[in-house]
Structures are given as C-alpha cells and as structure tokens.
mmCIF file of C-alpha atoms in Angstrom:
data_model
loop_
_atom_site.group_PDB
_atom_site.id
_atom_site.type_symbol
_atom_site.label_atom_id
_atom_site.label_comp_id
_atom_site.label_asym_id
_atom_site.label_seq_id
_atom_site.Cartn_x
_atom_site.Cartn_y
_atom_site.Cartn_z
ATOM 1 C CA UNK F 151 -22.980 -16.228 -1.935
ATOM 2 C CA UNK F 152 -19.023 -16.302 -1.108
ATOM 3 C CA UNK F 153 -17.478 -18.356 1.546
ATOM 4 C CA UNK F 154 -16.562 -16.617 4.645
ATOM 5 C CA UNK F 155 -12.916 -15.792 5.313
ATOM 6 C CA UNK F 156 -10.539 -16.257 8.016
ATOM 7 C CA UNK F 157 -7.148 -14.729 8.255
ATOM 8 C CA UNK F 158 -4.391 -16.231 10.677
ATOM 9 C CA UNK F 159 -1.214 -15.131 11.776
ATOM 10 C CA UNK F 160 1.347 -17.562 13.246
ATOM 11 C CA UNK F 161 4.647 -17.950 13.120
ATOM 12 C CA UNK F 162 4.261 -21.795 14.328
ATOM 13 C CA UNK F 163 3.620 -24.163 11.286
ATOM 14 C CA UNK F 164 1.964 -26.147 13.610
ATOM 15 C CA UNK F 165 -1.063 -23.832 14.576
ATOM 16 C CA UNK F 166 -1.340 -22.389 11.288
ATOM 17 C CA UNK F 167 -2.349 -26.185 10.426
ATOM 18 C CA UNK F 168 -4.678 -26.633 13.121
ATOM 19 C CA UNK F 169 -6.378 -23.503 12.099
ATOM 20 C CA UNK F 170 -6.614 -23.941 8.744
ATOM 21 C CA UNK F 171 -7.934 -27.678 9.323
ATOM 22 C CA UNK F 172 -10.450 -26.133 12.021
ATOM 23 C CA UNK F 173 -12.019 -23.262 9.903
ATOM 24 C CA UNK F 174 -11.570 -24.972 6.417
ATOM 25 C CA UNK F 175 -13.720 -27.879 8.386
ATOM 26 C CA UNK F 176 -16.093 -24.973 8.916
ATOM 27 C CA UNK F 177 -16.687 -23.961 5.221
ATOM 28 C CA UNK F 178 -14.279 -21.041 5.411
ATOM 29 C CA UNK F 179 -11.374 -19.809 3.274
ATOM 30 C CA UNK F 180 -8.293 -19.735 5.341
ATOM 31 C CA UNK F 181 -5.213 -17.630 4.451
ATOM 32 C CA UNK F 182 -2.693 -18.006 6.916
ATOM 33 C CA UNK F 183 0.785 -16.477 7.222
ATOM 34 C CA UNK F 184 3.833 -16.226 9.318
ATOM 35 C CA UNK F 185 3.645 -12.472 10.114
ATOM 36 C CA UNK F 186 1.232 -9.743 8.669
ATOM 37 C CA UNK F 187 3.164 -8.537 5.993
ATOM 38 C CA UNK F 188 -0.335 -9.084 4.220
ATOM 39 C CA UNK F 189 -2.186 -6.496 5.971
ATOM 40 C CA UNK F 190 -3.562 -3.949 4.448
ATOM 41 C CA UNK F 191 -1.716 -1.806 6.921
ATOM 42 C CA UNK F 192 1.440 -2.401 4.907
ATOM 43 C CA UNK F 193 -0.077 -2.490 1.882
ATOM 44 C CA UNK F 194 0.738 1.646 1.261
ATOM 45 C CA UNK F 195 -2.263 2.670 -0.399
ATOM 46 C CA UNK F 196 -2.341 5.709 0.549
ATOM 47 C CA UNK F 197 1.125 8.154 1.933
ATOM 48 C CA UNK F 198 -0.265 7.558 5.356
ATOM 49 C CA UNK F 199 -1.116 4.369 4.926
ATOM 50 C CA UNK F 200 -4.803 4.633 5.541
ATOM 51 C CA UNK F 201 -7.333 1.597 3.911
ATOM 52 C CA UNK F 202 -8.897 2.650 1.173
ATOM 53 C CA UNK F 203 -10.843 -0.357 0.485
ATOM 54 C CA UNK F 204 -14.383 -0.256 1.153
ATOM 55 C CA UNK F 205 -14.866 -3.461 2.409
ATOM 56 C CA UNK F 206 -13.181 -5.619 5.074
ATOM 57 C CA UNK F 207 -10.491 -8.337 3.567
ATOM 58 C CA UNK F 208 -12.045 -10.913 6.249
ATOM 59 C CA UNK F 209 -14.733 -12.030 8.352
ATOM 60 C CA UNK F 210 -11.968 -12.973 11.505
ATOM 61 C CA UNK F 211 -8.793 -12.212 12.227
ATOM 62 C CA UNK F 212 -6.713 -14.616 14.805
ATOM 63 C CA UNK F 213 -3.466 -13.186 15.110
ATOM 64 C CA UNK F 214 -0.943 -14.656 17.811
ATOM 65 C CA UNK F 215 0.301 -12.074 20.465
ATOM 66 C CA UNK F 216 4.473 -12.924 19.479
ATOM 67 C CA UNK F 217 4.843 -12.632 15.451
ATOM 68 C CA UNK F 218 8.666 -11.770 14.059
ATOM 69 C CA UNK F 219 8.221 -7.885 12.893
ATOM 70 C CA UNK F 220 5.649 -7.146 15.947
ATOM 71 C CA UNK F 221 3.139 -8.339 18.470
ATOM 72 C CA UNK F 222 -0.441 -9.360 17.960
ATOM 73 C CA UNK F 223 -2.104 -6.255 19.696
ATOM 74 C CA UNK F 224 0.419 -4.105 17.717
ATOM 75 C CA UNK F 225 -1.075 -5.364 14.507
ATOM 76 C CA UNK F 226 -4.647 -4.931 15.898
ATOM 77 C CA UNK F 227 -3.748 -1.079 16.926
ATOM 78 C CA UNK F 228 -2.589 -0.438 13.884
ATOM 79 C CA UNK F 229 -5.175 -1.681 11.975
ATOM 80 C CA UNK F 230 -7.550 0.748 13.855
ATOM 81 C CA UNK F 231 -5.025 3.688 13.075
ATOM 82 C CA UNK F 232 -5.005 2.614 9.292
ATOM 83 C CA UNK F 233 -9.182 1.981 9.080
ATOM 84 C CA UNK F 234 -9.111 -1.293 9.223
ATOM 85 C CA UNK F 235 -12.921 -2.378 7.848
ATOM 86 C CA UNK F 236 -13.264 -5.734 9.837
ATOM 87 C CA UNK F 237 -14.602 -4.850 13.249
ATOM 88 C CA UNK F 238 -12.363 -5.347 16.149
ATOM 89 C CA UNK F 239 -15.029 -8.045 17.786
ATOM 90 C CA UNK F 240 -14.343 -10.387 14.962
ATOM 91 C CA UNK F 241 -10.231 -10.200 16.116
ATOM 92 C CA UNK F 242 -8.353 -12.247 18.193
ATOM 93 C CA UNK F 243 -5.060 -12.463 19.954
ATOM 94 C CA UNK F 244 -4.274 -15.876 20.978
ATOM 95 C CA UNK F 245 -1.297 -16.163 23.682
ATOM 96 C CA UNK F 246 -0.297 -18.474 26.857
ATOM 97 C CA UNK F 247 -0.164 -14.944 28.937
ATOM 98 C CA UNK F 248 -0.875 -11.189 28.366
ATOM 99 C CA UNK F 249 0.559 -9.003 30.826
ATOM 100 C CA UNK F 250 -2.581 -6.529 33.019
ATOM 101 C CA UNK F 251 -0.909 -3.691 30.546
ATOM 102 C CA UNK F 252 -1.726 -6.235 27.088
ATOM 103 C CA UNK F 253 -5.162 -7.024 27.983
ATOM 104 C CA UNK F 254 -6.172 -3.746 28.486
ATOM 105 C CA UNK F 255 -4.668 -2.279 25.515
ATOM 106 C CA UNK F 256 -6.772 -5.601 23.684
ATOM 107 C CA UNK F 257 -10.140 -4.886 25.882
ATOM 108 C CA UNK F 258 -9.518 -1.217 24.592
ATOM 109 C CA UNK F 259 -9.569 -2.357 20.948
ATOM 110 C CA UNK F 260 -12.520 -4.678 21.633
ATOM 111 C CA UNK F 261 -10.324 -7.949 20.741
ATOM 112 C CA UNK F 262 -11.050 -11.064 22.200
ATOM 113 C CA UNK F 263 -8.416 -13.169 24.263
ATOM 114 C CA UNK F 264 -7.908 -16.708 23.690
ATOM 115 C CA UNK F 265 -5.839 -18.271 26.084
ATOM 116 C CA UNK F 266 -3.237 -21.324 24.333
ATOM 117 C CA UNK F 267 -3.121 -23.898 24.334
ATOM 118 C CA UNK F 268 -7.158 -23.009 23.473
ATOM 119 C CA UNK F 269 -9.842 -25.344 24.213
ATOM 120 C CA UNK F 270 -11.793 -25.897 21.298
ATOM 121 C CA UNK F 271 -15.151 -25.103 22.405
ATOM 122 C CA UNK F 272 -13.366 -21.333 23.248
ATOM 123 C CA UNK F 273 -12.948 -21.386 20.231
ATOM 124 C CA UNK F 274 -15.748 -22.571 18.619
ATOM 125 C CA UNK F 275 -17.693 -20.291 20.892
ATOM 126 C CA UNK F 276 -16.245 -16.944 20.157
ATOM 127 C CA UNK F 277 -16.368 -18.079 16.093
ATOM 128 C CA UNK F 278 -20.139 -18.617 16.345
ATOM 129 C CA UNK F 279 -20.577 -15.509 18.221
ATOM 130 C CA UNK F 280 -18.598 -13.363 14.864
ATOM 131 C CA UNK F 281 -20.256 -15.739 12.631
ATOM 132 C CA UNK F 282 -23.826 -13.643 14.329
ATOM 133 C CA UNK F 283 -22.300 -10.231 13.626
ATOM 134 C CA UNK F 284 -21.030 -11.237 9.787
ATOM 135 C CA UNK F 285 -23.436 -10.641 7.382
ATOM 136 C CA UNK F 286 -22.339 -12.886 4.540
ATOM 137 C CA UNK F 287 -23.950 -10.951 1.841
ATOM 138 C CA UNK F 288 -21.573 -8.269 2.467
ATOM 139 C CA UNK F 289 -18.465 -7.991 0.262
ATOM 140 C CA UNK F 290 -14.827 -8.941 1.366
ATOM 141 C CA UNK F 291 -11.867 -7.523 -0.817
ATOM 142 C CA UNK F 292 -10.327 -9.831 -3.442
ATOM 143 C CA UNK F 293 -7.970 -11.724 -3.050
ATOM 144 C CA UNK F 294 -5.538 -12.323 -5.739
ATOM 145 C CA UNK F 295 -5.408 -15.873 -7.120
ATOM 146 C CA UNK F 296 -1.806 -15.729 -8.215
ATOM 147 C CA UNK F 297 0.906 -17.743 -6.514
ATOM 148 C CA UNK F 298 2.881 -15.812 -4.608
ATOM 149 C CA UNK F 299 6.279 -17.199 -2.867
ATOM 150 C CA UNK F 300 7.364 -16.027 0.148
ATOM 151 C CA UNK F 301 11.176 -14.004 0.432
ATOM 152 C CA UNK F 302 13.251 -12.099 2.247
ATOM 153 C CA UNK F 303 15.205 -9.653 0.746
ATOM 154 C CA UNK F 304 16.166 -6.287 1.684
ATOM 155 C CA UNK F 305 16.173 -3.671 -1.007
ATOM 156 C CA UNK F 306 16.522 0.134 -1.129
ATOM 157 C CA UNK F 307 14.542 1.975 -3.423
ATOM 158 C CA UNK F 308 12.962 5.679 -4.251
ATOM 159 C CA UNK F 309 10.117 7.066 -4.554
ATOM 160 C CA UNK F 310 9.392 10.205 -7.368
ATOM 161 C CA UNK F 311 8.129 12.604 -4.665
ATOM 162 C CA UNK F 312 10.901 11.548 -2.012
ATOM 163 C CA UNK F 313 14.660 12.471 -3.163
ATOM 164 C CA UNK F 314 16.460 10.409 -0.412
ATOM 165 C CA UNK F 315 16.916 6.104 -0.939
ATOM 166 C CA UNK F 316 14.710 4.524 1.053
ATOM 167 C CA UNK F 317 15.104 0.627 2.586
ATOM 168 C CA UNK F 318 12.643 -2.232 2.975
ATOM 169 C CA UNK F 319 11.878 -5.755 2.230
ATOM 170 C CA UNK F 320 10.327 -7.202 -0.539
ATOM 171 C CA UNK F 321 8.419 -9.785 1.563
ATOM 172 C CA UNK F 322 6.671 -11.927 -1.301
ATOM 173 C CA UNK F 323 6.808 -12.166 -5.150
ATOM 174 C CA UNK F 324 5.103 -13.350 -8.258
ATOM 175 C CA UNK F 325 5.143 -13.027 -12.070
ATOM 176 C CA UNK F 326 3.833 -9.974 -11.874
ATOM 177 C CA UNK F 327 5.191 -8.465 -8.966
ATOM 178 C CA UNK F 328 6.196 -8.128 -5.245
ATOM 179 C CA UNK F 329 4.886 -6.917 -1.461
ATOM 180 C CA UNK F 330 7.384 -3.966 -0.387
ATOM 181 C CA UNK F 331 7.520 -3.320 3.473
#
C-alpha cells in the first residue's frame, strides 16, 4: 500500500514548513514548491499540453491564491483545461481574501477555500473529508527519486516541427536533465 501524497504550493518558506510538518505528521508524502512549475500542466506531454497520465500525481493539492508565474485558481483552471486526474474536491486555495469574482471562479471548479492564517481544525477537517473520497489502493504517478536543484535561467530553444526560436526557462535540473517552461 503507498503513502498518500500531498502537493503544496507556496512561495513562503514558512508555510511550506508548516505544511510539510502537518501532513508528514499525518503519514503523507509532501512535495512542496515555490510555484507550480511541477505541474503536469507544464510538463508538455502532449502539443496541447493535455495529461496523459492515467492516474492523478496526488491525493491533495493546497496551492496558495498569490504564487510568482500565476495565481492559485489560475493553476486550478488550468489543470481542468489540461485533464488534470486529481479531482477538484481534493484542491485547495489558501488566501487572507478572495475577491466575490475569485470565489466563484473556485466554487465553479469545486475547490475548497481556506481562509489564512487557517485554523487547524479547517484544516484538518477538509483533509479528513479528501482522505473519504481517496481510495488509497488507487495509483498516483511516480515521482522521480533524483535530486533535482532548483534554477532560473532563461533559454531559447527549437523544436523539429516549429522553424522559429522559441524562449523559456529551464526551471530545475539534474544529472540527467531539466524542467523547460
């Protein structure tokens, strides 16, 4: 039986810690990062972008509403665009405010709200309640065990069926590679 899996996004150190300490506390493996240049959204495995994985790469997503490259419920949105596999009950935006226009657009996607600074039994609460719709037999995409180290560097590059240079930023590397956005 694997572990279940939560995924945070946070551009404060300081949350990411809490998290992790809260849902590692909880049995779970936590991967946490800065902004979601670990989605599978910019992952590119497909022209348009689409999943193709069969399985969800979590069991929760918490995902605060102000990252660097875009906002919490843009992430969500786009994970429903791209067929995202987790269901949208099992993500969260956390924020001190969302404007009337925000929390529709997350009641739309079916996202949960959690107010910060959070209480901890909202929290614990809503986990339970994903925790009842996560059946833990189920597969979760692999993660890969290498080290990665986080960067920052722009690059331009081509593609064989595009004849124009193309920019992005190679957002993480290891031995055996890097994360292009």
């Amino acid at each position: 039986m694997r572990k279940r899996r939560v995924i945070v996004f946070n551009q404060e150190p300081v949350i990411l810690y809490l998290l992790e300490a809260i849902f590692s506390r909880r049995g779970y493996e936590v991967l946490s990062f800065r902004e979601p240049v670990v989605c599978p959204v910019y992952a590119n495995n497909k022209e348009d972008g689409t999943c193709v994985k069969g399985h969800p790469c979590a069991d929760i997503v918490i995902t605060d509403q102000h990252l660097p490259s875009m906002s919490g419920i843009e992430l969500l949105q786009r994970q429903a665009t791209h067929g995202c596999k987790l269901m949208t009950a099992n993500k969260a935006v956390t924020s001190a405010f969302l404007s009337d226009s925000e929390m529709k657009a997350l009641k739309d996607l079916g996202g949960f709200f959690l107010a910060t600074p959070f209480h901890l039994v909202d929290l614990t609460q809503w986990v339970e309640a994903c925790e009842q719709r996560v059946d833990i037999n189920t597969p979760i995409i692999i993660r890969r065990r290498e080290r990665r180290m986080p960067v920052q560097v722009p690059v331009s590059y081509c593609k064989e069926a595009v004849d124009r240079i193309m920019d992005g930023t190679v957002t993480d590397i290891s031995r055996s590679g890097f994360c292009l956005i």
